[in-house]
Every structure is written in C-alpha cells, then in structure tokens.
CSV table of C-alpha atoms in Angstrom, one decimal:
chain,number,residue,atom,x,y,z
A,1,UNK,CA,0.0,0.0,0.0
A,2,UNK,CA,1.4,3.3,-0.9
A,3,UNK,CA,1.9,5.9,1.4
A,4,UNK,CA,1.7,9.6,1.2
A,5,UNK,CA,1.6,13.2,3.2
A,6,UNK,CA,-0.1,15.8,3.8
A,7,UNK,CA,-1.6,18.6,6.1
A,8,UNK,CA,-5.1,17.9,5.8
A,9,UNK,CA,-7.7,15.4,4.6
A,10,UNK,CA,-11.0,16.2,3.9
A,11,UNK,CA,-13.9,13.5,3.7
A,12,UNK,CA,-16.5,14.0,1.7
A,13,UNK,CA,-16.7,16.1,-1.6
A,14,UNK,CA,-20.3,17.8,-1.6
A,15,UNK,CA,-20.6,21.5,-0.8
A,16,UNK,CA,-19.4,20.9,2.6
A,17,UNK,CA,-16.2,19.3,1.9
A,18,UNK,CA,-15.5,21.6,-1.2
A,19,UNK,CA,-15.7,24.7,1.0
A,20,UNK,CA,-13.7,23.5,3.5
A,21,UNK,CA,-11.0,22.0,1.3
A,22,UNK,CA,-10.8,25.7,-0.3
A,23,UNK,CA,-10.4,27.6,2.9
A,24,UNK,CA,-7.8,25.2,3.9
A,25,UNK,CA,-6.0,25.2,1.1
A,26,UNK,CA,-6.3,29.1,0.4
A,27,UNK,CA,-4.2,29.4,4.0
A,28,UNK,CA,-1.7,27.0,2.5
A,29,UNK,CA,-2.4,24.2,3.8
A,30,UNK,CA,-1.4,20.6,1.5
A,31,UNK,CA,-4.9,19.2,1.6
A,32,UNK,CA,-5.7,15.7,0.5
A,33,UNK,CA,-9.8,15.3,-0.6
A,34,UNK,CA,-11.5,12.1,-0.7
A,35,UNK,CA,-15.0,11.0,-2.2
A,36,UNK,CA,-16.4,7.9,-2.6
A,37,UNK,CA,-18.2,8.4,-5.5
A,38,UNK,CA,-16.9,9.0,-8.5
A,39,UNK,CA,-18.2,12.7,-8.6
A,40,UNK,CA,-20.6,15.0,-6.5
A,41,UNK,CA,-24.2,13.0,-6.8
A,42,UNK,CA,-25.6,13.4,-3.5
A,43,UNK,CA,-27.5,16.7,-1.6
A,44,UNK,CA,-25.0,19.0,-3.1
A,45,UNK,CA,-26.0,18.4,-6.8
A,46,UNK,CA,-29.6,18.1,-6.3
A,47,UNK,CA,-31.1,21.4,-4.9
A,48,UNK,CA,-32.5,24.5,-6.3
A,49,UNK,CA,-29.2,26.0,-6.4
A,50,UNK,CA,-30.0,29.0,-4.3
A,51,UNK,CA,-27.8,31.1,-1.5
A,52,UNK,CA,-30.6,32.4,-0.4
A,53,UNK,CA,-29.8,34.4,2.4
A,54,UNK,CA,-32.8,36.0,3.5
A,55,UNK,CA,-33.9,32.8,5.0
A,56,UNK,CA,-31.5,32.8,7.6
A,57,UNK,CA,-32.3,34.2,11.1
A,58,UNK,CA,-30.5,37.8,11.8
A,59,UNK,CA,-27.4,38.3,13.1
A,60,UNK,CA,-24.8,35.0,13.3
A,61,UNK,CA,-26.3,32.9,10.5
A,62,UNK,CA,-27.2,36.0,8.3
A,63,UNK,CA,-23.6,37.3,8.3
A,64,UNK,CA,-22.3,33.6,7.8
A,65,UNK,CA,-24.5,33.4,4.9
A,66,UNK,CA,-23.2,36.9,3.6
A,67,UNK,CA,-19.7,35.4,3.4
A,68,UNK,CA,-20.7,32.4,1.5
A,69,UNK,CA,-22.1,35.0,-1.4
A,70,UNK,CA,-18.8,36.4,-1.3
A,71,UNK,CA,-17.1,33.7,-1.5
A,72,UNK,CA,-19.3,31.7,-4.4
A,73,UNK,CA,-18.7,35.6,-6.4
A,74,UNK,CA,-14.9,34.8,-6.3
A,75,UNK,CA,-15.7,31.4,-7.0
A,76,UNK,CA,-17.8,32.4,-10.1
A,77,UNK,CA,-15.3,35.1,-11.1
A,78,UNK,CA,-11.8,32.3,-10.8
A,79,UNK,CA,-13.5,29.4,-12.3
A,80,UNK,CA,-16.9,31.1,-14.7
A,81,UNK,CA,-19.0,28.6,-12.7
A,82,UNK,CA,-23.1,30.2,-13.2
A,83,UNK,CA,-23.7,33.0,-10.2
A,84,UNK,CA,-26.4,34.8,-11.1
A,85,UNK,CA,-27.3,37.7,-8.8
A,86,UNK,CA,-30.9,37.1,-9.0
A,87,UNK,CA,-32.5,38.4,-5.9
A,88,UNK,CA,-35.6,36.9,-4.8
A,89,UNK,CA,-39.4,37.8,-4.4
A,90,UNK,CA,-41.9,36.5,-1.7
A,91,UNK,CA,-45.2,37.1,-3.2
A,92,UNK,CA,-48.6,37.4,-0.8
A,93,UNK,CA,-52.1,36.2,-2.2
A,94,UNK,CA,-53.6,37.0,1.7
A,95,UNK,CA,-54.0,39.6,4.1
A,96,UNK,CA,-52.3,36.9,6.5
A,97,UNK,CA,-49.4,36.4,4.0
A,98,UNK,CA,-49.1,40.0,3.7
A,99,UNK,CA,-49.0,40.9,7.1
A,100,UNK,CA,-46.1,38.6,8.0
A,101,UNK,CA,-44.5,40.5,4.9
A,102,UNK,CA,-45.0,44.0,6.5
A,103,UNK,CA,-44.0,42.8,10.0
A,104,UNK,CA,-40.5,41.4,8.6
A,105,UNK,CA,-40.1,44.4,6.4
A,106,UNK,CA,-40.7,46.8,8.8
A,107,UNK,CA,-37.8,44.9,11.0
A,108,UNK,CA,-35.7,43.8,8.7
A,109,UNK,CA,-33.2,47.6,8.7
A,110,UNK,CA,-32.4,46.7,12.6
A,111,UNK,CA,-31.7,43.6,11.8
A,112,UNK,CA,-29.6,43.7,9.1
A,113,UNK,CA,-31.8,42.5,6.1
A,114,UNK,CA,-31.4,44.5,2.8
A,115,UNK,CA,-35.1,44.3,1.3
A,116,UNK,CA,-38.3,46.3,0.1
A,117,UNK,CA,-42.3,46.0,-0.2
A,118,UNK,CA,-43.3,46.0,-3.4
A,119,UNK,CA,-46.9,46.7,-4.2
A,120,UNK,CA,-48.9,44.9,-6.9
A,121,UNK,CA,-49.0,47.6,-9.1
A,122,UNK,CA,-44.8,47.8,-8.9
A,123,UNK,CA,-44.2,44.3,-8.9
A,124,UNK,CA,-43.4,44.4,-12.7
A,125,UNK,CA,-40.1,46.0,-12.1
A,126,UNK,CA,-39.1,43.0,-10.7
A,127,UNK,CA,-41.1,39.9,-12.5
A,128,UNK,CA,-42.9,39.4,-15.2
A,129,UNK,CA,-43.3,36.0,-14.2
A,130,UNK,CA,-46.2,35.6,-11.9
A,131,UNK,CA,-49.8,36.0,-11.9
A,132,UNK,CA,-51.1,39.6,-10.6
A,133,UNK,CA,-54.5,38.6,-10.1
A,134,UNK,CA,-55.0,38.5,-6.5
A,135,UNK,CA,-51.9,39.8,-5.3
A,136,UNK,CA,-51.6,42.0,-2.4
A,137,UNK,CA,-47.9,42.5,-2.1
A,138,UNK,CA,-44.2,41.1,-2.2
A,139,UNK,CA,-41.0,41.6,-0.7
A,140,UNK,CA,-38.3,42.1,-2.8
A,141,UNK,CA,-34.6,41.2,-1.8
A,142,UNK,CA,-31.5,41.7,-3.7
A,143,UNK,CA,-29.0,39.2,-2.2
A,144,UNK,CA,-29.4,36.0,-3.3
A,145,UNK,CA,-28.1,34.5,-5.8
A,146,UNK,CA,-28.3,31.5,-8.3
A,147,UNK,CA,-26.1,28.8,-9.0
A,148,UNK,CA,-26.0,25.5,-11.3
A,149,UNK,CA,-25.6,23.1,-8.9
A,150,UNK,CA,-25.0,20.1,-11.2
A,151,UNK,CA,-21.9,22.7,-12.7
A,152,UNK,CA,-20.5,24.2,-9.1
A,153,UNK,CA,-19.4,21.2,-7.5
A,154,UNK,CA,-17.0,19.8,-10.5
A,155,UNK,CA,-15.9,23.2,-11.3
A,156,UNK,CA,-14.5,23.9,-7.8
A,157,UNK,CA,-13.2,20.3,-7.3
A,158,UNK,CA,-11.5,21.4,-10.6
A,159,UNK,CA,-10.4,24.6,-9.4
A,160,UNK,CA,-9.5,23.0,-6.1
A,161,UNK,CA,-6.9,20.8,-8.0
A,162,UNK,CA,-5.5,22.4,-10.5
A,163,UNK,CA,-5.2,26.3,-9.1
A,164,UNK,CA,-4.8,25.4,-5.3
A,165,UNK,CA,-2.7,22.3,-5.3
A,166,UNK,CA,-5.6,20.3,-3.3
A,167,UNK,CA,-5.0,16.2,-4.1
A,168,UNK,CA,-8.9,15.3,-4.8
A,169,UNK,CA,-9.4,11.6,-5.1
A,170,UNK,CA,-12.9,10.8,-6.2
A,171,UNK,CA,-14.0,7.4,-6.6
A,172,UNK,CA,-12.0,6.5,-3.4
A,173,UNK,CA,-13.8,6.0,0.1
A,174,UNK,CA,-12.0,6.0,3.4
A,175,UNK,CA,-11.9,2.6,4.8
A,176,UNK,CA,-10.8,4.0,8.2
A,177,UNK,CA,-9.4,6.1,10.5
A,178,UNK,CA,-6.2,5.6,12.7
A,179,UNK,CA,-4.9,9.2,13.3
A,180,UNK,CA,-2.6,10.1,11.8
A,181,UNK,CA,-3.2,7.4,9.5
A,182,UNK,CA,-6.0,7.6,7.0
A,183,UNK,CA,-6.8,4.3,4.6
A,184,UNK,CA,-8.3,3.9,1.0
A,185,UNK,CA,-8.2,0.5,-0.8
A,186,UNK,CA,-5.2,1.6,-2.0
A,187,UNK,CA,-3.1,4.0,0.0
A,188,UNK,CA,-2.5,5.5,3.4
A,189,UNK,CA,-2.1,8.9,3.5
A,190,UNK,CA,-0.4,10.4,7.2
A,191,UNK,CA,-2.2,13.6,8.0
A,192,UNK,CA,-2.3,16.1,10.8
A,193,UNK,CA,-5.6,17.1,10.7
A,194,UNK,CA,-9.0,15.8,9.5
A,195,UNK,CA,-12.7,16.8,8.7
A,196,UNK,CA,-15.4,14.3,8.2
A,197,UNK,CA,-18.3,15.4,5.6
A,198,UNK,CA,-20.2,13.1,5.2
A,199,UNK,CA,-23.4,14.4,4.7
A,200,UNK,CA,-26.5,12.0,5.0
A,201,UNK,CA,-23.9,9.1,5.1
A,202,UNK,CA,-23.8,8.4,9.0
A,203,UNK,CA,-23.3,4.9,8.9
A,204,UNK,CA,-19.5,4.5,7.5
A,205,UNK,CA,-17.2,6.7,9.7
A,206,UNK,CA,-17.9,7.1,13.6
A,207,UNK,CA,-21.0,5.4,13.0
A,208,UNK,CA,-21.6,6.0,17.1
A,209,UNK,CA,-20.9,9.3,17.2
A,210,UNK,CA,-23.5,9.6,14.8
A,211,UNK,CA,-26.1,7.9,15.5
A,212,UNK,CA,-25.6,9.8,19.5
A,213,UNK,CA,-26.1,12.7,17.4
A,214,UNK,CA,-29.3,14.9,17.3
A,215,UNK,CA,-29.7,13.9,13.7
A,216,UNK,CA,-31.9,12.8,11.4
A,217,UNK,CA,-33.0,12.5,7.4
A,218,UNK,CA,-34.7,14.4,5.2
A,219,UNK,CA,-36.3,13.3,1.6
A,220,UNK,CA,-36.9,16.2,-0.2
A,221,UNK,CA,-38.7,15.8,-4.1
A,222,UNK,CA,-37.8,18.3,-7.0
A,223,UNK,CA,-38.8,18.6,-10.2
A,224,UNK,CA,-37.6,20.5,-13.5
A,225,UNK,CA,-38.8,21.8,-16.4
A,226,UNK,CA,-37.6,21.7,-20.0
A,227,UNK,CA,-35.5,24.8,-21.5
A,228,UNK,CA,-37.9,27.5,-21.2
A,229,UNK,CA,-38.7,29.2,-24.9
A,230,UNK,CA,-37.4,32.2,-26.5
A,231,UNK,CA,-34.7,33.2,-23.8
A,232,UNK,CA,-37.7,34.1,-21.3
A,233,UNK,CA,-36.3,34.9,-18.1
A,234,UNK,CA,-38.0,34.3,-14.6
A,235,UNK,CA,-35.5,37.5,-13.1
A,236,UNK,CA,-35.7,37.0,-9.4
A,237,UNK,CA,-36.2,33.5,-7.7
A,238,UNK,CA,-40.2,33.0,-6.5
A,239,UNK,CA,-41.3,32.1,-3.9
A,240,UNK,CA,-44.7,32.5,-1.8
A,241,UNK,CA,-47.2,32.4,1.5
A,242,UNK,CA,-46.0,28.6,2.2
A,243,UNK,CA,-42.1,29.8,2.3
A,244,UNK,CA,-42.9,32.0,5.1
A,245,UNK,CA,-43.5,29.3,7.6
A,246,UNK,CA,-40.6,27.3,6.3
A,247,UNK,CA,-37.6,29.8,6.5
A,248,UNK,CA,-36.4,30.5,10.4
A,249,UNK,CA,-35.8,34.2,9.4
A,250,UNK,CA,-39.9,34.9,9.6
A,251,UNK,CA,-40.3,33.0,13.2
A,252,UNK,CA,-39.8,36.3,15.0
A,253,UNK,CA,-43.2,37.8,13.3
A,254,UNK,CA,-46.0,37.7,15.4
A,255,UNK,CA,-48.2,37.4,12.5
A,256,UNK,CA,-47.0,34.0,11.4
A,257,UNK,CA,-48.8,32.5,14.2
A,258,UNK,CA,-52.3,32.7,12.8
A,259,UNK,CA,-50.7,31.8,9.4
A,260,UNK,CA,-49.4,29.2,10.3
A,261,UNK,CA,-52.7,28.0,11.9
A,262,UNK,CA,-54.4,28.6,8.5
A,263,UNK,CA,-52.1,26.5,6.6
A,264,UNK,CA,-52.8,23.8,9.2
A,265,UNK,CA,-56.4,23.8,8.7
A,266,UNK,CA,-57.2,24.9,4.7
A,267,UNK,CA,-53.7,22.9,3.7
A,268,UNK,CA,-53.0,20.1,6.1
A,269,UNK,CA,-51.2,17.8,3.4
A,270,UNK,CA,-49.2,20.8,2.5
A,271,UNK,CA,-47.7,21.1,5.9
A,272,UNK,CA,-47.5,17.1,6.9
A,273,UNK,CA,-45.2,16.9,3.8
A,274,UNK,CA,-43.5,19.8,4.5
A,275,UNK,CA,-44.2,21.4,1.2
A,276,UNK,CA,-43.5,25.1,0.0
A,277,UNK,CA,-42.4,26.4,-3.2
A,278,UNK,CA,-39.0,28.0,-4.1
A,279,UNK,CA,-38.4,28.2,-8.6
A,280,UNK,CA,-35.2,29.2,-9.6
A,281,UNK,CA,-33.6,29.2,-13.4
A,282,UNK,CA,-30.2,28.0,-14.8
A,283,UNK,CA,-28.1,29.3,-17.3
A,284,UNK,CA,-29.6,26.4,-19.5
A,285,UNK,CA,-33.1,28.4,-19.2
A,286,UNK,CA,-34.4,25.3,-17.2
A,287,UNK,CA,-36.9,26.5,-14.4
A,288,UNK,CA,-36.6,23.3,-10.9
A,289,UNK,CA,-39.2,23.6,-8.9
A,290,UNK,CA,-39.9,22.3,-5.4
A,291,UNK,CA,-39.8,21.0,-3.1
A,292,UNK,CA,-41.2,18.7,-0.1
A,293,UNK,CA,-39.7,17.6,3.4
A,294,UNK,CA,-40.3,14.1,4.3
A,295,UNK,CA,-38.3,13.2,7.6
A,296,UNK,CA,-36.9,9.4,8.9
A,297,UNK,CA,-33.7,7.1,9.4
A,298,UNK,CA,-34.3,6.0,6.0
A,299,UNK,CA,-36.7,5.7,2.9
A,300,UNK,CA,-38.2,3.8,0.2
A,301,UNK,CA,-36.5,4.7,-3.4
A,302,UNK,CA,-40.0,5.2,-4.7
A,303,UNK,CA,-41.0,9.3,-4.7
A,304,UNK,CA,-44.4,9.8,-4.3
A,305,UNK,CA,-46.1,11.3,-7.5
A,306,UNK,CA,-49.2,13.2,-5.1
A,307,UNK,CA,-46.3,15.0,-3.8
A,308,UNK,CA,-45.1,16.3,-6.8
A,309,UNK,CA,-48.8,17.1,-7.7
A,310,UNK,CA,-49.1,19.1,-4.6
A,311,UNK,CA,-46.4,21.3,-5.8
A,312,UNK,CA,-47.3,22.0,-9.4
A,313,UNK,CA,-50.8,22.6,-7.9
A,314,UNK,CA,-49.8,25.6,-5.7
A,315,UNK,CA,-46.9,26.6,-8.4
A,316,UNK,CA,-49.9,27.2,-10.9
A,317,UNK,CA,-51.8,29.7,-8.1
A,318,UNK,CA,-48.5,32.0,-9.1
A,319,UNK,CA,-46.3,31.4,-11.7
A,320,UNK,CA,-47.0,32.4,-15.4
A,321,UNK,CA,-44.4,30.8,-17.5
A,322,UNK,CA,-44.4,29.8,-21.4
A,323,UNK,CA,-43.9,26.1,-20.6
A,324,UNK,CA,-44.5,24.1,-17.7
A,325,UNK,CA,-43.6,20.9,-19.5
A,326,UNK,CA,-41.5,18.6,-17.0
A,327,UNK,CA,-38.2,17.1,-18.4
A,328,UNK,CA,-37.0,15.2,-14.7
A,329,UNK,CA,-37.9,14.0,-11.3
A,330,UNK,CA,-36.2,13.4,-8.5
A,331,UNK,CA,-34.8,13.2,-5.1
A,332,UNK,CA,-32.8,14.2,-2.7
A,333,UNK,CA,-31.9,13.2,0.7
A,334,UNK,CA,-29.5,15.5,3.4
A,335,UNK,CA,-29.3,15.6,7.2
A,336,UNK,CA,-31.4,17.9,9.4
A,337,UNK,CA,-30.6,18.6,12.8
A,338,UNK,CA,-33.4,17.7,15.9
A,339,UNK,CA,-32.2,20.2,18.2
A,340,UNK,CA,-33.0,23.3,16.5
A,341,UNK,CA,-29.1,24.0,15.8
A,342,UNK,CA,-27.9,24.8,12.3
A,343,UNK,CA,-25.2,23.0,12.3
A,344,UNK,CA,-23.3,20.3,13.8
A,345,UNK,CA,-19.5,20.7,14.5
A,346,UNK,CA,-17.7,18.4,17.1
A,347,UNK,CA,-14.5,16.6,17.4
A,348,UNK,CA,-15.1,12.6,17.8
A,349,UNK,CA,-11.7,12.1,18.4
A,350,UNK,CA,-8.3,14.2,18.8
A,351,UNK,CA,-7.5,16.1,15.5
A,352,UNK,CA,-11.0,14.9,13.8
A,353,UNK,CA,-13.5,17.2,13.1
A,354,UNK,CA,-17.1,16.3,12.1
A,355,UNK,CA,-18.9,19.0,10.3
A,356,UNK,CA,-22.4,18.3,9.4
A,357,UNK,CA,-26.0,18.8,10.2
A,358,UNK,CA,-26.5,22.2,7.8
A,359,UNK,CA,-30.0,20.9,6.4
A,360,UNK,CA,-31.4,22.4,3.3
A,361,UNK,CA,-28.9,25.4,3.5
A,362,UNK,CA,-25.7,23.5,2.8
A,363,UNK,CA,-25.2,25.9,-0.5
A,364,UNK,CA,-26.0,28.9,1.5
A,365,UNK,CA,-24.1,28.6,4.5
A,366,UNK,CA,-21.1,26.4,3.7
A,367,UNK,CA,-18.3,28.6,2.7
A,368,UNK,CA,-19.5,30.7,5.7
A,369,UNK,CA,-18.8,27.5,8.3
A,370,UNK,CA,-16.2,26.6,6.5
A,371,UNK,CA,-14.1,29.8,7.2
A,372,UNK,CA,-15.4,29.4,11.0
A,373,UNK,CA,-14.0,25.8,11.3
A,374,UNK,CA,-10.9,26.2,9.6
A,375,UNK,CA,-9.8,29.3,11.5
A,376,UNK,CA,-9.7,31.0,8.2
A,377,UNK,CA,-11.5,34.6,9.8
C-alpha cells in the first residue's frame, strides 16, 4: 500500500467538503480530498441552487450566509461557474401572508436584512413572471443568488486541483481512520488534521458518534422543467405564502402565528409533507421547482407522485411561465438537525473534526462554516 503526506484530509466532496477544502488550502495548507463516489451525486447536486440568504435568522447565520455569497462571487469570477445575482421575491395572495411580509419588512433595517415592499401595481419592475391577479404584495430582496448546482461542485473540485494544489481523489472511500493514518483501498495517506463530511452518510465513519447525534434524514422531491422558450427569463427566484413558515428568518413575526394556523387547517397535506415552493432558473433556461420535506432514518426509493402534484398545484396559483412541460424527477436526501441548531461541528476524536447537520442550507451557509472551522476569519 502506498503511502503519502499531507496537512489535511478532507472527507466527503459535496458542498461541505469543497468549502472546507478551499479555505484550507487558500491558507496554504497541503490538503488531500477524498470522495467515494466518482463525482458529487448526493445533496449538493440536487437542490434548487440557491444562497438564499434571506432565509436565515438575523445576526450569526445571516452574516455567515453573507460570506458564502462572497465567496461563491470569487468562486464564479476564478472558475466562470453560473452565479447569477438574481434576488428573490416573496409574493402574498392573503392579508395573512401580507402581514407577515410587512412585520419582517418593517424589522428587517435593525436587523440587518437588505429588502423592500413591493406593491402589486410595482411588482413588474421585478417579475414578469407571476400571476397579478390577487396579489396583495411582495417583498423584494437583492442578495441571493443563483447557481448550477449540477456545474458548481465539479468546477471547484476542478479549481481545487489544478489552481490550489488540493490532491482530490474521487471514486475512493476512506476505509478508516487511525490518526494520523487515514486508509483507502489503495493507499495510506499520514495527515495532521481531518474533517469528516459526510453528509447523509452516518453509517460509514464514527457510525456511534452519529447515531448519538441529534440527527436525522430528510427526503426532499424536486422537479424541472424543460428549457424555457425564447430566452424568457423568470428574473428574481419566486417564492410564496408557504415559504414564510418554512424559513427560520420569519419566526420572529407575530403574525405568522395565525398563518401558520391557517395553513394547518385549509392545507394540512401541504404542511404534513413539508411542502413550499421556491423556482429558480439556470443558465440552460431550465426552471426546478420544489420542493417537499419528508423526515426518517431512512426511505423507500420510490418518490411519491401526489407529492409532486401538490407542488405543481400551488406553483400554478402563481407562476406564469411559457412552458411548464416537466423534463426530470427526483430526489434528494441530506441531514437535518433535531435540536434546533444549524449545524453540527464536534470533534469525535483528537485532531478529527465532524462537520455536518447544515439541512437544506448546505449551498448557502457552507463557505461561511467553513471559514469558521478552519480558523480562516
């Protein structure tokens, strides 16, 4: 078996991984990266795409979500991965909706958020892309952004290698873990440091650390459409009312209370599957659509086509788009914390660090952690 050196090893090469691999390396660190599978095919490639910072709570997670934009803009700029500075737009079809809308909004300069009510008859500065009939309002925020998420993960794994001298070994799991030994099937690499991301995979490395962990799984369904015709543009990323009880930036509005009641009663299958609606677009002109949250240890392959129904059904009560035409289905599956935390960073053993447990906000918040856990700020 052959044997080889350096600073740092990094398991795991989803969004996690990648943004810790790059803050290591970009303080000089030799960094060795590992990934089981032959490329990215997990959480990280399977999502909307989104840094979508005005879903995070104010303060802490807002900030660290501020300094993963900046970093996927150098990313974009170095490698010409797709960042689009879309913004976004919560739209409101209810008083209710509304008032949670106006509550944040009238909050949201204390507390750091950049955004703006829009009224119905200005929403066409921003979108052309939803319905008007019915709307009472929207709030409009510049910072987030877009991504191809299929693109960004080879693209910085690429950059990673070839611009920042990072050794990235894909198709090659970790069998174990003897610091400061680390062994693959076909070498041992002697290391100083290591971080574990493993994502939903909880089973393979410190399997008892894990499962001792407040952690658990979550299925989430996503569809997308085919290339969208004529160049047509959906400008900002849409979302609306159901987003408002999903993100943890509303929960300080008063006013989501009695929303969230009437969700409960008028849509109870809505909220037992965890469904709202975010669309975003990539460069291809493709609209994905979703999503839903279905929580366990584990689930059946099979995704559940009333599900996907559910989501087309409220998509139609607000987007107007020339083709709704679906071109794929599927999955994904990441881990989600059970204590209310938004991440999960701990050190199983000396000079190991786990870092995991970022739910659905991996692209958001990763390059944020990573500069927190690596000591790069």
């Amino acid at each position: 078996m052959q044997q080889q050196q350096a600073d740092v090893a990094v398991i795991g090469a989803g969004i996690v991984g990648l943004a810790t691999a790059y803050h290591l390396a970009a303080q000089g660190k030799k960094v060795v990266l590992f990934e089981r599978n032959s490329k990215a095919i997990s959480a990280s490639i399977r999502n909307f795409g989104l840094v979508w910072p005005i879903g995070q709570t104010a303060g802490k997670m807002y900030q660290r979500a501020m300094r993963s934009r900046a970093t996927w803009k150098e990313l974009a700029a170095a490698t010409g991965l797709q960042c689009q500075e879309t913004g976004s737009i919560h739209l409101a079809y209810a008083n209710d909706e509304l008032a949670v809308l106006e509550e944040f909004a009238q909050a949201a300069p204390g507390n750091g958020y950049d955004c703006t009510l829009v009224t119905p008859s200005q929403i066409g500065k921003y979108t052309s892309a939803i319905k008007t009939d019915g709307l009472k309002g929207a709030l409009w925020s510049p910072t987030e952004m877009t991504v191809n998420p299929r693109q960004a993960s080879a693209a910085i794994a690429k950059h990673l290698e070839e611009k920042m001298n990072v050794t990235v070994r894909f198709g090659t799991a970790v069998n174990g873990i003897s610091m400061p030994y680390i062994e693959t099937r076909a070498e041992k690499w002697k290391v100083e440091e290591v971080f574990v991301c493993s994502g939903a995979d909880f089973e393979t490395l410190y399997p008892a650390e894990f499962a001792a962990a407040p952690l658990k799984k979550c299925k989430l369904q996503m569809m997308r459409t085919i290339p969208q015709p004529g160049n047509w543009q959906l400008g900002p990323a849409l979302c609306a009312g159901l987003t408002l009880a999903h993100y943890s930036s509303f929960d300080s509005c008063k006013t989501l209370v009695p929303l969230k009641e009437r969700f409960a009663a008028e849509m109870p299958e809505y909220v037992k599957w965890g469904i709202h609606l975010l669309i975003s677009q990539n460069g291809a002109g493709e609209l994905t659509i979703g999503d839903s949250h279905e929580y366990g240890p584990d689930f059946e392959p099979f995704d559940k086509a009333f599900i996907n129904d559910l989501i087309l059904e409220y998509m139609h009560t607000f987007l107007q788009a020339p083709t709704y035409t679906i071109q794929e289905q599927w999955h994904g599956i990441y881990p989600k914390l059970t204590n209310g935390q938004t991440d999960l960073v701990f050190s199983p053993e000396k000079h190991v660090t786990i870092v995991n447990g970022l739910g659905g906000a991996g692209m958001t918040l990763s390059f944020g952690l990573a500069q927190e856990v690596t000591g790069a700020l």
